[in-house]
Coordinates of C-alpha atoms in Angstrom, one line a residue:
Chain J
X16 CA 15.9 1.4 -3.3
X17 CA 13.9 -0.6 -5.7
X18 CA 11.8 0.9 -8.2
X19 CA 8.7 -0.5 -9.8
X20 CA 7.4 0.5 -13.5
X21 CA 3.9 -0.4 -14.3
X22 CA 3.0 -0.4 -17.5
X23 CA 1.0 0.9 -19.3
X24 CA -0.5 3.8 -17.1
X25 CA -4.1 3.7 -18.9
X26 CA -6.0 0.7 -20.6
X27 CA -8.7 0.9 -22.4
X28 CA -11.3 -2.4 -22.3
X29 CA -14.7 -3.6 -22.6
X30 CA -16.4 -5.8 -20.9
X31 CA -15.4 -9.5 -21.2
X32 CA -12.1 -8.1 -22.8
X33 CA -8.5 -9.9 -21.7
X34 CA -6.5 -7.2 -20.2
X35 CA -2.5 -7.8 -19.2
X36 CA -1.0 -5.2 -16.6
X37 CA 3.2 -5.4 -16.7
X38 CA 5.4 -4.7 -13.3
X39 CA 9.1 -4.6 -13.9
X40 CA 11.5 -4.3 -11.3
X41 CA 14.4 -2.3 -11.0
X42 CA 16.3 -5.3 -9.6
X43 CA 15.1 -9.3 -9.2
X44 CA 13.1 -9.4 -6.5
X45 CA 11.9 -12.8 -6.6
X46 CA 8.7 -13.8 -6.3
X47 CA 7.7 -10.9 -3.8
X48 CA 5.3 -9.1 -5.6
X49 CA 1.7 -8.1 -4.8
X50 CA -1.1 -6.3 -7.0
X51 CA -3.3 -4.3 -5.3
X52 CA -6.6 -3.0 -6.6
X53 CA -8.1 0.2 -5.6
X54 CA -11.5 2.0 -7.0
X55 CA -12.2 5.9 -6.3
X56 CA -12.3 7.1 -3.2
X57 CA -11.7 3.6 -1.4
X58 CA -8.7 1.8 0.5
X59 CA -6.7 -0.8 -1.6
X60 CA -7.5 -4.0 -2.0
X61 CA -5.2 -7.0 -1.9
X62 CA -5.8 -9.4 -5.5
X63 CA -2.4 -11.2 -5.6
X64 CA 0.7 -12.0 -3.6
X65 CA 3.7 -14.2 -3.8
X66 CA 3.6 -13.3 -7.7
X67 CA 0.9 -15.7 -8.6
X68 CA -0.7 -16.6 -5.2
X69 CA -4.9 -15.5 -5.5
X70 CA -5.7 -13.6 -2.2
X71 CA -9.3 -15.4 -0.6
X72 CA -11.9 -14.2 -2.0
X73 CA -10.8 -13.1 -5.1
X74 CA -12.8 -13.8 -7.9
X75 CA -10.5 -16.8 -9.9
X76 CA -10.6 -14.0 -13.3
X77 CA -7.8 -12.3 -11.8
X78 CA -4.2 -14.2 -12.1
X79 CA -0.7 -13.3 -12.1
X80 CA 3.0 -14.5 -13.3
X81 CA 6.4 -13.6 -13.3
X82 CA 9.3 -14.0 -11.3
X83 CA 13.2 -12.2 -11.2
X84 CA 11.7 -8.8 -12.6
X85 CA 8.9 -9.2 -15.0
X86 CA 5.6 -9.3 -13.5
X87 CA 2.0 -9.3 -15.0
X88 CA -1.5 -9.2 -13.5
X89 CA -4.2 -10.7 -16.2
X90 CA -7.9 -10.4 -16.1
X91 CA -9.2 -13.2 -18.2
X92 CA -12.4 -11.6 -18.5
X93 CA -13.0 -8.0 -17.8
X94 CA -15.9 -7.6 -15.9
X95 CA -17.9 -3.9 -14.9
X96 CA -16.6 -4.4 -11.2
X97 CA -12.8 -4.2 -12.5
X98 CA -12.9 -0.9 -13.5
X99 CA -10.3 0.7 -11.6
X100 CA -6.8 1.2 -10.8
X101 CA -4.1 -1.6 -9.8
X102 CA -1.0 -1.5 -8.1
X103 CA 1.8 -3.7 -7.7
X104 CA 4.2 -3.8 -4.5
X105 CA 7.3 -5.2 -4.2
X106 CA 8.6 -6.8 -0.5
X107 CA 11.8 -8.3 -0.7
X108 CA 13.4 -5.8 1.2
X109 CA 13.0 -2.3 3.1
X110 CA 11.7 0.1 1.8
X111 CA 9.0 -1.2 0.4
X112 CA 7.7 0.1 -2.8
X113 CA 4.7 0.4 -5.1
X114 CA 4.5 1.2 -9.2
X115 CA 2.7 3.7 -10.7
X116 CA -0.3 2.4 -11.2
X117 CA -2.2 1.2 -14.3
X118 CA -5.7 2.4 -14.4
X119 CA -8.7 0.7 -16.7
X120 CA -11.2 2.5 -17.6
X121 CA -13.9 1.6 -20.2
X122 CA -13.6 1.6 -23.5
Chain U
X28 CA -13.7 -7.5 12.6
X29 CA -10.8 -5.6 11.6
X30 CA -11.0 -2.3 11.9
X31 CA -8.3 0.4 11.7
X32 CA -9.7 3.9 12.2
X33 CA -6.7 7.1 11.8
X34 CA -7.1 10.5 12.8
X35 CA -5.1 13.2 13.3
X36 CA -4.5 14.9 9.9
X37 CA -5.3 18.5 9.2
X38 CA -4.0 21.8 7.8
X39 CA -0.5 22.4 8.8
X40 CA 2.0 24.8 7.5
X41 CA 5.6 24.2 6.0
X42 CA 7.6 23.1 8.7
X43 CA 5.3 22.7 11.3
X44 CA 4.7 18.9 12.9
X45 CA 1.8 16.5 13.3
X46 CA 1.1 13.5 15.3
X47 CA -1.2 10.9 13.5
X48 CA -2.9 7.5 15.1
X49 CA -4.6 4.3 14.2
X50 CA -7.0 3.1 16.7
X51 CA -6.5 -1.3 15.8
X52 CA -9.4 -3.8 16.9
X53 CA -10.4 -7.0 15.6
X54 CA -7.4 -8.6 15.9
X55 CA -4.4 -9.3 18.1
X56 CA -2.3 -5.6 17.3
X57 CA 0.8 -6.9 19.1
X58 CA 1.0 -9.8 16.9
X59 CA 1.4 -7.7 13.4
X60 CA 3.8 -5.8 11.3
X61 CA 2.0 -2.6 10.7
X62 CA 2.5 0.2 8.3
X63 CA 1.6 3.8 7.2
X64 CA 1.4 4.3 3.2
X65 CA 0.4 7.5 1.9
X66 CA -1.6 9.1 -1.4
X67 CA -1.0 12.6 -2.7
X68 CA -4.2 13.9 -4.3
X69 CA -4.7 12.3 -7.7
X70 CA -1.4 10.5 -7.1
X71 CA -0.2 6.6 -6.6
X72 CA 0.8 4.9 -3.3
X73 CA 3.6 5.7 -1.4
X74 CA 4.4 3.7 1.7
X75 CA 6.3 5.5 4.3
X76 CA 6.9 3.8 7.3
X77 CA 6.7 0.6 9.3
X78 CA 7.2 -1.9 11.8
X79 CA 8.7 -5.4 11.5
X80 CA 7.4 -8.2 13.2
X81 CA 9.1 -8.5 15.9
X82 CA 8.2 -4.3 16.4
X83 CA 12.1 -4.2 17.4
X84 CA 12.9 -2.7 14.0
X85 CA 11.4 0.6 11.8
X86 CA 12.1 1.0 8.1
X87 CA 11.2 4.6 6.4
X88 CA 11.0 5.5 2.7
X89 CA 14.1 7.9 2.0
X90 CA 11.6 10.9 1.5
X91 CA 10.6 11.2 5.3
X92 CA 13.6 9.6 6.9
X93 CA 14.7 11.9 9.6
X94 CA 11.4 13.5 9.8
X95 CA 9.3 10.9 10.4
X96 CA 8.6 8.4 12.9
X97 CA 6.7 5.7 13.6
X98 CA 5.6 4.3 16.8
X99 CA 2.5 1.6 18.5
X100 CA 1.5 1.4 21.9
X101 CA 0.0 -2.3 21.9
X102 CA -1.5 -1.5 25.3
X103 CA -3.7 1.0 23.7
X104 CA -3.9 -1.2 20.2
X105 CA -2.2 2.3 18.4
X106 CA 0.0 2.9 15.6
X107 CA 1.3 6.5 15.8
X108 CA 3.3 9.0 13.0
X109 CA 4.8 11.8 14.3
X110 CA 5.4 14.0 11.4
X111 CA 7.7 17.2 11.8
X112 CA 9.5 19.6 9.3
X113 CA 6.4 19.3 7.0
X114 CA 6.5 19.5 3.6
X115 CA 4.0 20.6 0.9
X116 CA 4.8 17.4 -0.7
X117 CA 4.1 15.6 2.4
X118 CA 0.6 16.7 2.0
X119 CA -1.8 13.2 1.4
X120 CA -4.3 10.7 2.8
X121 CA -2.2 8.5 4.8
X122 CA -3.5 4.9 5.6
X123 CA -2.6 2.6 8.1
X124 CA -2.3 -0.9 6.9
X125 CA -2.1 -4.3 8.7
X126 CA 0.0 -7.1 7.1
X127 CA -1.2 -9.9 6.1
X128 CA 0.4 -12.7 8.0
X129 CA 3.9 -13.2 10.1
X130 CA 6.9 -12.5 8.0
X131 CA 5.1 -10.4 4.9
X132 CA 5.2 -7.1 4.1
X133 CA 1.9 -6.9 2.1
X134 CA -1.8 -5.5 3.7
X135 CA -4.7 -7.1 4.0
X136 CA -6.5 -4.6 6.0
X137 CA -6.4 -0.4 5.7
X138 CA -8.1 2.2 7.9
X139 CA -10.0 4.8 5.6
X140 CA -7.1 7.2 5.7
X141 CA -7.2 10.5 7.8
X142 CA -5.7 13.9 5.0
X143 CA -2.6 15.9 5.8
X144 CA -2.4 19.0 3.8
X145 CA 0.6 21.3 4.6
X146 CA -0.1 24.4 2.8
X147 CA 0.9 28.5 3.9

């Protein structure tokens, strides 16, 4: 199976800050990588997919690179919305499989 | 509107089974890959179990394979999980999750989760 390590597991920011969130996976999985957002209490949300494609709707703050196995998901500008936690998901193959999360809380 | 509504958790002990659904409208059901991913308390996500898009195949994480599976009646627009030789670290809010599109594995859409605690 693959394995997905997010890193780091807590970032501290304030608002209007730059914030990089890193997925690395445990083998290349091409450009099959989605991030996931998900605030307290509340389903996940879908931000990115494809590695870089922006899901509709999502504000244009939110971007992400990477291909093989290196992965990051960038907020340009960290806004009091964002607060939360993110995922990233790999689907190359079955099963699928998420990281560990990266929450960002306020500084 | 999409709406995917589970039910079916509860209290359970070690070993016993459950049988969870998601009741699908909004869209066509027979058309779309679905999944179950799951949440231990204060934990990450964990997917578990799903369809591909034809439905003709089921993939299962290695930690329910043989205990779990996953089923969908399209007549009735429900995703099942029948869940036996539970675990306590099967206990979590499990979501149902539609894909995207044809031919991903990602979600656009999940039901509010129904919880599964397996406790003595």
């Amino acid at each position: 199976d693959i394995q997905m390590t997010q890193s780091p597991s807590t970032l501290s920011g304030s608002v209007g800050d730059r914030v990089t969130i890193t997925c690395r996976a445990s083998q290349s999985i091409s450009s099959w990588l989605a991030w996931y957002q998900q605030k307290p209490g509340k389903a996940p949300k879908l931000l990115i997919y494809k590695a870089s494609s922006l899901e509709s709707g999502v504000p244009s703050r939110f971007s992400g690179s990477g291909s093989g196995t290196e992965f990051t998901l960038t907020i340009s500008s960290l806004q009091p919305d964002d607060f939360a936690t993110y995922y990233c998901q790999h689907y190359y193959i079955y099963p699928l499989t998420f990281g560990g999360g990266t929450k960002v809380e306020i500084k | 509107e999409v709406h995917l509504v589970e039910s079916g958790g509860g209290l359970v002990q070690p070993g016993g089974s459950l049988r969870l659904s998601c009741a699908a409208s909004g869209f066509t059901f027979s058309n779309y890959a679905m999944s179950w991913v799951r949440q231990a308390p204060g934990k990450g996500l964990e997917w578990v179990s799903g369809f591909s898009d034809s439905g003709s195949s089921t993939y299962y994480a290695d930690s329910v394979k043989g205990r779990f599976t996953i089923s969908r009646d399209n007549s009735k627009n429900t995703l099942y999980l029948q869940m036996n030789s539970l675990r306590a670290e099967d206990t979590a809010l499990y979501y149902c999750a539609k894909v995207t599109r044809t031919g991903t594995s990602i979600f656009d859409f999940w039901g509010q989760g129904t919880p599964v605690t397996v406790s003595s």
